[in-house]
CSV table of C-alpha atoms in Angstrom, one decimal:
chain,number,residue,atom,x,y,z
A,1,MET,CA,-21.2,18.4,3.2
A,2,ASP,CA,-22.0,14.7,2.8
A,3,LEU,CA,-19.3,13.9,0.3
A,4,ILE,CA,-20.3,10.3,-0.4
A,5,ARG,CA,-24.0,11.3,-1.0
A,6,HIS,CA,-22.9,14.0,-3.4
A,7,LEU,CA,-20.5,11.7,-5.2
A,8,ARG,CA,-23.4,9.3,-5.6
A,9,PHE,CA,-25.3,12.2,-7.4
A,10,PHE,CA,-22.3,12.6,-9.7
A,11,VAL,CA,-22.0,8.9,-10.5
A,12,SER,CA,-25.7,8.6,-11.2
A,13,VAL,CA,-25.8,11.7,-13.6
A,14,ALA,CA,-22.7,10.3,-15.4
A,15,ASP,CA,-24.4,6.9,-15.8
A,16,GLU,CA,-27.7,8.2,-16.9
A,17,GLY,CA,-26.5,11.1,-19.0
A,18,HIS,CA,-29.5,13.1,-17.9
A,19,PHE,CA,-30.5,14.9,-14.7
A,20,GLY,CA,-34.1,13.7,-14.7
A,21,ARG,CA,-33.3,10.1,-15.2
A,22,ALA,CA,-30.6,10.3,-12.5
A,23,ALA,CA,-33.0,11.8,-10.1
A,24,ALA,CA,-35.5,9.0,-10.8
A,25,ALA,CA,-32.9,6.4,-10.3
A,26,LEU,CA,-32.0,7.9,-6.9
A,27,ASP,CA,-35.7,8.2,-6.0
A,28,MET,CA,-35.5,12.0,-5.6
A,29,THR,CA,-36.5,15.1,-7.4
A,30,GLN,CA,-34.3,16.9,-9.9
A,31,PRO,CA,-33.7,20.3,-8.2
A,32,PRO,CA,-31.9,18.9,-5.1
A,33,LEU,CA,-29.9,16.6,-7.3
A,34,SER,CA,-28.7,19.5,-9.4
A,35,GLN,CA,-28.1,21.7,-6.4
A,36,GLY,CA,-26.1,18.9,-4.7
A,37,LEU,CA,-24.0,18.4,-7.8
A,38,ARG,CA,-23.1,22.1,-7.9
A,39,ARG,CA,-22.1,22.0,-4.2
A,40,LEU,CA,-19.8,19.1,-5.0
A,41,GLU,CA,-18.3,21.0,-7.9
A,42,GLN,CA,-17.7,24.0,-5.7
A,43,HIS,CA,-16.2,21.8,-3.0
A,44,LEU,CA,-13.8,20.1,-5.5
A,45,GLY,CA,-13.1,23.3,-7.4
A,46,VAL,CA,-13.8,21.8,-10.8
A,47,GLU,CA,-16.7,21.5,-13.1
A,48,LEU,CA,-17.7,17.8,-13.4
A,49,ILE,CA,-20.8,17.9,-15.6
A,50,HIS,CA,-21.5,20.1,-18.7
A,51,ARG,CA,-25.2,20.9,-18.7
A,52,THR,CA,-26.8,20.9,-22.2
A,53,ARG,CA,-30.4,21.3,-23.5
A,54,HIS,CA,-30.4,17.6,-24.3
A,55,GLY,CA,-28.8,16.1,-21.2
A,56,ALA,CA,-25.5,16.0,-19.2
A,57,MET,CA,-22.0,15.4,-20.5
A,58,LEU,CA,-18.8,14.8,-18.5
A,59,THR,CA,-16.2,17.5,-18.6
A,60,SER,CA,-12.5,16.6,-18.9
A,61,ALA,CA,-12.3,16.8,-15.1
A,62,GLY,CA,-15.4,14.7,-14.8
A,63,VAL,CA,-13.9,12.0,-17.0
A,64,GLN,CA,-10.8,11.8,-14.9
A,65,LEU,CA,-12.5,11.9,-11.5
A,66,LEU,CA,-15.4,9.5,-12.3
A,67,PRO,CA,-13.5,6.2,-11.7
A,68,ARG,CA,-12.3,7.4,-8.3
A,69,ALA,CA,-15.8,8.6,-7.4
A,70,ARG,CA,-17.3,5.3,-8.5
A,71,LEU,CA,-14.8,3.4,-6.4
A,72,LEU,CA,-15.6,5.5,-3.3
A,73,VAL,CA,-19.3,5.0,-3.7
A,74,ASP,CA,-19.0,1.3,-4.3
A,75,ASP,CA,-16.7,0.9,-1.3
A,76,THR,CA,-19.2,2.7,0.8
A,77,GLU,CA,-22.0,0.4,-0.3
A,78,ARG,CA,-19.8,-2.6,0.5
A,79,LEU,CA,-19.0,-1.2,3.9
A,80,LEU,CA,-22.6,-0.7,4.7
A,81,ALA,CA,-23.5,-4.2,3.5
A,82,GLU,CA,-20.7,-5.7,5.5
A,83,SER,CA,-21.6,-3.8,8.7
A,84,GLN,CA,-25.2,-5.0,8.3
A,85,ARG,CA,-24.0,-8.6,7.8
A,86,ILE,CA,-21.9,-8.3,11.0
A,87,ALA,CA,-24.8,-6.8,13.0
A,88,ASP,CA,-27.2,-9.6,11.7
A,89,ALA,CA,-24.7,-12.4,12.2
A,90,GLY,CA,-23.7,-11.8,15.8
A,91,GLY,CA,-21.2,-14.5,16.6
A,92,ALA,CA,-21.5,-16.3,13.2
A,93,VAL,CA,-18.6,-17.4,11.1
A,94,HIS,CA,-18.8,-17.3,7.3
A,95,TRP,CA,-16.2,-19.4,5.6
A,96,GLY,CA,-15.4,-20.8,2.2
A,97,ALA,CA,-13.8,-24.0,0.9
A,98,THR,CA,-12.3,-24.9,-2.4
A,99,ALA,CA,-14.4,-27.5,-4.3
A,100,ALA,CA,-11.2,-29.7,-4.2
A,101,LEU,CA,-11.3,-30.0,-0.4
A,102,PRO,CA,-12.7,-33.5,0.5
A,103,VAL,CA,-16.0,-33.7,2.4
A,104,ARG,CA,-14.3,-35.2,5.5
A,105,VAL,CA,-12.1,-32.1,5.8
A,106,VAL,CA,-15.0,-29.7,5.2
A,107,THR,CA,-17.1,-31.2,7.9
A,108,ALA,CA,-14.1,-31.3,10.3
A,109,CYS,CA,-13.5,-27.6,9.7
A,110,VAL,CA,-17.2,-26.8,10.4
A,111,SER,CA,-17.0,-28.8,13.7
A,112,ALA,CA,-13.8,-26.9,14.6
A,113,LEU,CA,-15.3,-23.5,13.8
A,114,ARG,CA,-18.4,-24.3,16.0
A,115,THR,CA,-16.1,-24.6,19.0
A,116,VAL,CA,-14.6,-21.2,18.2
A,117,VAL,CA,-17.9,-19.3,17.8
A,118,GLY,CA,-19.6,-21.1,20.7
A,119,ALA,CA,-22.9,-22.8,21.2
A,120,GLY,CA,-25.9,-21.4,19.3
A,121,ALA,CA,-23.8,-19.5,16.8
A,122,VAL,CA,-24.1,-20.2,13.1
A,123,VAL,CA,-21.3,-21.5,10.8
A,124,SER,CA,-22.1,-21.0,7.2
A,125,THR,CA,-20.1,-22.6,4.4
A,126,THR,CA,-19.5,-21.5,0.8
A,127,ALA,CA,-18.0,-23.9,-1.7
A,128,GLY,CA,-16.5,-22.6,-4.9
A,129,ALA,CA,-13.5,-21.8,-7.1
A,130,THR,CA,-10.4,-20.3,-5.5
A,131,VAL,CA,-10.6,-17.0,-7.4
A,132,ASP,CA,-14.2,-16.5,-6.1
A,133,LEU,CA,-13.3,-17.3,-2.5
A,134,ILE,CA,-10.4,-14.9,-2.6
A,135,SER,CA,-12.8,-12.2,-3.9
A,136,ASP,CA,-15.3,-13.0,-1.2
A,137,VAL,CA,-12.7,-12.7,1.6
A,138,ARG,CA,-11.5,-9.4,0.1
A,139,ALA,CA,-15.1,-8.1,0.0
A,140,GLY,CA,-15.9,-9.2,3.5
A,141,LEU,CA,-18.4,-11.8,2.4
A,142,CYS,CA,-16.3,-14.6,4.0
A,143,ASP,CA,-14.3,-14.3,7.2
A,144,LEU,CA,-11.9,-17.0,6.0
A,145,ALA,CA,-11.5,-19.6,3.3
A,146,VAL,CA,-9.4,-22.6,2.4
A,147,ILE,CA,-8.1,-22.1,-1.1
A,148,GLU,CA,-5.8,-24.0,-3.5
A,149,HIS,CA,-2.1,-23.1,-3.7
A,150,PRO,CA,-0.6,-21.5,-5.6
A,151,ALA,CA,-3.0,-18.5,-6.0
A,152,LEU,CA,-2.8,-14.7,-6.1
A,153,VAL,CA,-3.4,-13.6,-2.6
A,154,ASP,CA,-1.6,-10.2,-2.5
A,155,GLY,CA,-2.9,-8.0,0.3
A,156,ILE,CA,-4.7,-10.9,2.1
A,157,GLU,CA,-3.4,-12.6,5.3
A,158,ALA,CA,-2.5,-16.2,4.4
A,159,GLY,CA,-1.5,-19.2,6.5
A,160,PRO,CA,1.1,-21.9,5.7
A,161,VAL,CA,0.7,-24.2,2.8
A,162,VAL,CA,-0.5,-27.7,3.7
A,163,LYS,CA,-0.4,-30.8,1.5
A,164,ILE,CA,-3.4,-33.1,1.6
A,165,PRO,CA,-3.1,-36.6,0.0
A,166,ARG,CA,-4.5,-36.9,-3.5
A,167,TRP,CA,-5.0,-39.9,-5.8
A,168,LEU,CA,-5.3,-40.3,-9.6
A,169,VAL,CA,-8.6,-41.9,-10.7
A,170,VAL,CA,-8.9,-43.8,-13.9
A,171,PRO,CA,-11.6,-45.9,-15.7
A,172,SER,CA,-11.6,-49.4,-14.2
A,173,ASP,CA,-11.2,-51.0,-17.7
A,174,HIS,CA,-8.2,-48.8,-18.5
A,175,ARG,CA,-4.8,-50.6,-18.8
A,176,GLY,CA,-3.4,-48.3,-16.1
A,177,ALA,CA,-6.0,-49.6,-13.6
A,178,VAL,CA,-4.5,-53.1,-13.7
A,179,ALA,CA,-0.9,-52.3,-14.4
A,180,GLU,CA,1.6,-53.5,-11.7
A,181,ARG,CA,3.5,-50.2,-12.0
A,182,PRO,CA,1.2,-47.7,-13.7
A,183,THR,CA,2.9,-44.6,-15.3
A,184,PHE,CA,1.6,-41.3,-16.4
A,185,PRO,CA,2.3,-41.9,-20.2
A,186,MET,CA,-0.2,-44.8,-19.9
A,187,LEU,CA,-2.9,-42.3,-19.5
A,188,ALA,CA,-2.3,-40.9,-23.0
A,189,GLY,CA,-5.6,-41.0,-24.9
A,190,LEU,CA,-7.7,-40.0,-21.9
A,191,THR,CA,-8.7,-36.4,-21.2
A,192,PHE,CA,-7.9,-34.7,-17.9
A,193,ALA,CA,-11.1,-33.9,-16.0
A,194,HIS,CA,-10.3,-30.9,-13.9
A,195,PRO,CA,-11.7,-27.4,-12.9
A,196,THR,CA,-11.2,-24.8,-15.6
A,197,ARG,CA,-8.1,-22.6,-15.6
A,198,ALA,CA,-10.4,-19.6,-14.7
A,199,ALA,CA,-11.0,-21.2,-11.3
A,200,ASN,CA,-7.4,-20.6,-10.3
A,201,PRO,CA,-4.9,-20.0,-13.1
A,202,PRO,CA,-1.7,-20.6,-11.0
A,203,ALA,CA,-2.8,-24.0,-9.6
A,204,PHE,CA,-4.1,-25.1,-13.0
A,205,ASP,CA,-0.8,-24.3,-14.7
A,206,THR,CA,1.1,-26.0,-12.0
A,207,VAL,CA,-0.7,-29.4,-12.4
A,208,VAL,CA,-0.7,-29.3,-16.2
A,209,ASP,CA,3.1,-28.6,-16.1
A,210,LEU,CA,3.5,-31.5,-13.6
A,211,LEU,CA,1.8,-33.9,-16.0
A,212,ARG,CA,3.9,-32.7,-18.9
A,213,GLU,CA,7.1,-33.2,-16.8
A,214,ARG,CA,5.9,-36.8,-16.2
A,215,GLY,CA,5.5,-37.4,-19.9
A,216,LEU,CA,1.8,-36.7,-20.3
A,217,ASP,CA,0.5,-33.9,-22.5
A,218,THR,CA,-3.3,-34.3,-22.6
A,219,GLN,CA,-6.4,-32.3,-23.3
A,220,THR,CA,-8.3,-30.9,-20.4
A,221,ILE,CA,-12.1,-31.0,-20.0
A,222,ALA,CA,-14.1,-29.0,-17.4
A,223,ALA,CA,-15.1,-30.8,-14.2
A,224,CYS,CA,-16.1,-28.3,-11.5
A,225,ASP,CA,-16.0,-30.9,-8.6
A,226,ASP,CA,-15.4,-34.5,-7.8
A,227,ARG,CA,-18.9,-35.6,-8.9
A,228,ALA,CA,-18.4,-34.2,-12.4
A,229,MET,CA,-14.9,-35.6,-12.5
A,230,LEU,CA,-15.8,-39.1,-11.4
A,231,ALA,CA,-18.7,-39.2,-13.9
A,232,ALA,CA,-16.3,-38.4,-16.7
A,233,VAL,CA,-13.9,-41.1,-15.5
A,234,ALA,CA,-16.6,-43.7,-15.2
A,235,ALA,CA,-17.6,-42.9,-18.8
A,236,GLY,CA,-14.2,-44.3,-19.8
A,237,THR,CA,-12.8,-41.2,-21.5
A,238,SER,CA,-11.0,-39.3,-18.7
A,239,PHE,CA,-8.8,-39.5,-15.7
A,240,GLY,CA,-8.7,-37.1,-12.7
A,241,LEU,CA,-7.3,-36.1,-9.3
A,242,THR,CA,-9.2,-36.4,-6.0
A,243,ALA,CA,-8.4,-35.9,-2.3
A,244,THR,CA,-11.2,-38.3,-1.4
A,245,PRO,CA,-9.7,-41.6,-0.3
A,246,PRO,CA,-10.3,-44.7,-2.3
A,247,THR,CA,-13.9,-45.9,-2.1
A,248,VAL,CA,-15.8,-48.6,-4.0
A,249,THR,CA,-17.1,-46.7,-7.0
A,250,PRO,CA,-18.4,-48.5,-10.1
A,251,GLY,CA,-16.3,-47.8,-13.2
A,252,VAL,CA,-13.5,-46.0,-11.3
A,253,THR,CA,-10.2,-47.1,-9.9
A,254,TRP,CA,-7.9,-45.1,-7.5
A,255,LEU,CA,-4.2,-45.1,-8.2
A,256,ARG,CA,-1.4,-44.0,-5.8
A,257,MET,CA,1.1,-42.3,-8.2
A,258,ALA,CA,3.7,-39.7,-7.3
A,259,PRO,CA,2.0,-38.9,-4.0
A,260,GLN,CA,4.2,-36.0,-3.1
A,261,ALA,CA,3.9,-34.4,-6.5
A,262,VAL,CA,0.2,-34.7,-7.0
A,263,ALA,CA,-0.8,-33.8,-3.4
A,264,LEU,CA,-3.4,-31.1,-3.0
A,265,ARG,CA,-1.8,-27.9,-1.7
A,266,VAL,CA,-4.1,-25.7,0.3
A,267,ARG,CA,-3.8,-22.7,2.7
A,268,VAL,CA,-6.1,-20.6,4.8
A,269,ILE,CA,-6.7,-16.9,3.9
A,270,ARG,CA,-8.5,-14.7,6.4
A,271,ARG,CA,-9.7,-11.3,7.4
A,272,PRO,CA,-7.7,-9.7,10.2
A,273,SER,CA,-10.6,-10.3,12.7
A,274,ALA,CA,-10.7,-14.1,12.0
A,275,ASP,CA,-7.4,-15.2,13.5
A,276,ALA,CA,-8.9,-17.6,16.0
A,277,ALA,CA,-11.2,-19.2,13.4
A,278,ALA,CA,-8.3,-19.5,10.9
A,279,ASP,CA,-6.1,-21.2,13.5
A,280,ALA,CA,-8.8,-23.8,14.2
A,281,VAL,CA,-9.1,-24.6,10.5
A,282,ASP,CA,-5.3,-24.7,10.1
A,283,ARG,CA,-5.2,-27.4,12.9
A,284,VAL,CA,-7.7,-29.5,11.0
A,285,LEU,CA,-5.7,-29.3,7.7
A,286,TYR,CA,-2.5,-30.2,9.6
A,287,ARG,CA,-4.2,-33.3,11.1
A,288,ASP,CA,-5.6,-34.4,7.8
A,289,ARG,CA,-2.1,-34.1,6.3
A,290,GLN,CA,-0.9,-36.6,8.9
A,291,GLN,CA,-3.4,-39.2,7.9
């Protein structure tokens, strides 16, 4: 029997609570659905659905087996989607980069990946939060990704941690911007513009703890990327961190403070089939660390 197909029948009936509605959702008629579910029950040796005059109810066995059935059905759908993506993509590489990665590094990674996949192949880039990129690699939506460290990457192949230079940015009219030896406590009164904790809880907690260790306990406001962060800084109410080197920006001043402590820590995570692409990106990150 087609186990996955019949498990899909079971999940649909459980979701709809009715054979007729489940059949409509599966774009089929009710008799083969009901027959298929009975064959599944016979195959498993348990009754999954209690049939009533008003609909369908899960039995005790059905309640216990539904989560596993749903997982198998969902994984099958994901497998089919991934196989289609591979078939459509040919030699393409799909990769992701944390929003904290500076543009110069992102473009260098794309150039390096093009040499791996060869002329004419496509390199597609997704920028986003670390937790989302990890999920995309797990799901096969990305072949590899550069994420912030620390992060929860259990079960995913990960490369070495690389430090990329990062600067503090403050409002140009703030006293810290003109101080001969600026300190972290000078930033008291400014909010910290930074991606939310949900974007990567371990990295968020690490940077907040670092500021507290340096004598600064401040409120955090959400800034999903450098553009949002710099806008908040230019408004005179916030400070932030950026891996983009100092540039002439109205209302904003770059400060070099505790460079080793505030450095951006990143690493490459990958699917098993993306070793060559991951190695190419690792080399880019290592070169940028040297600059």
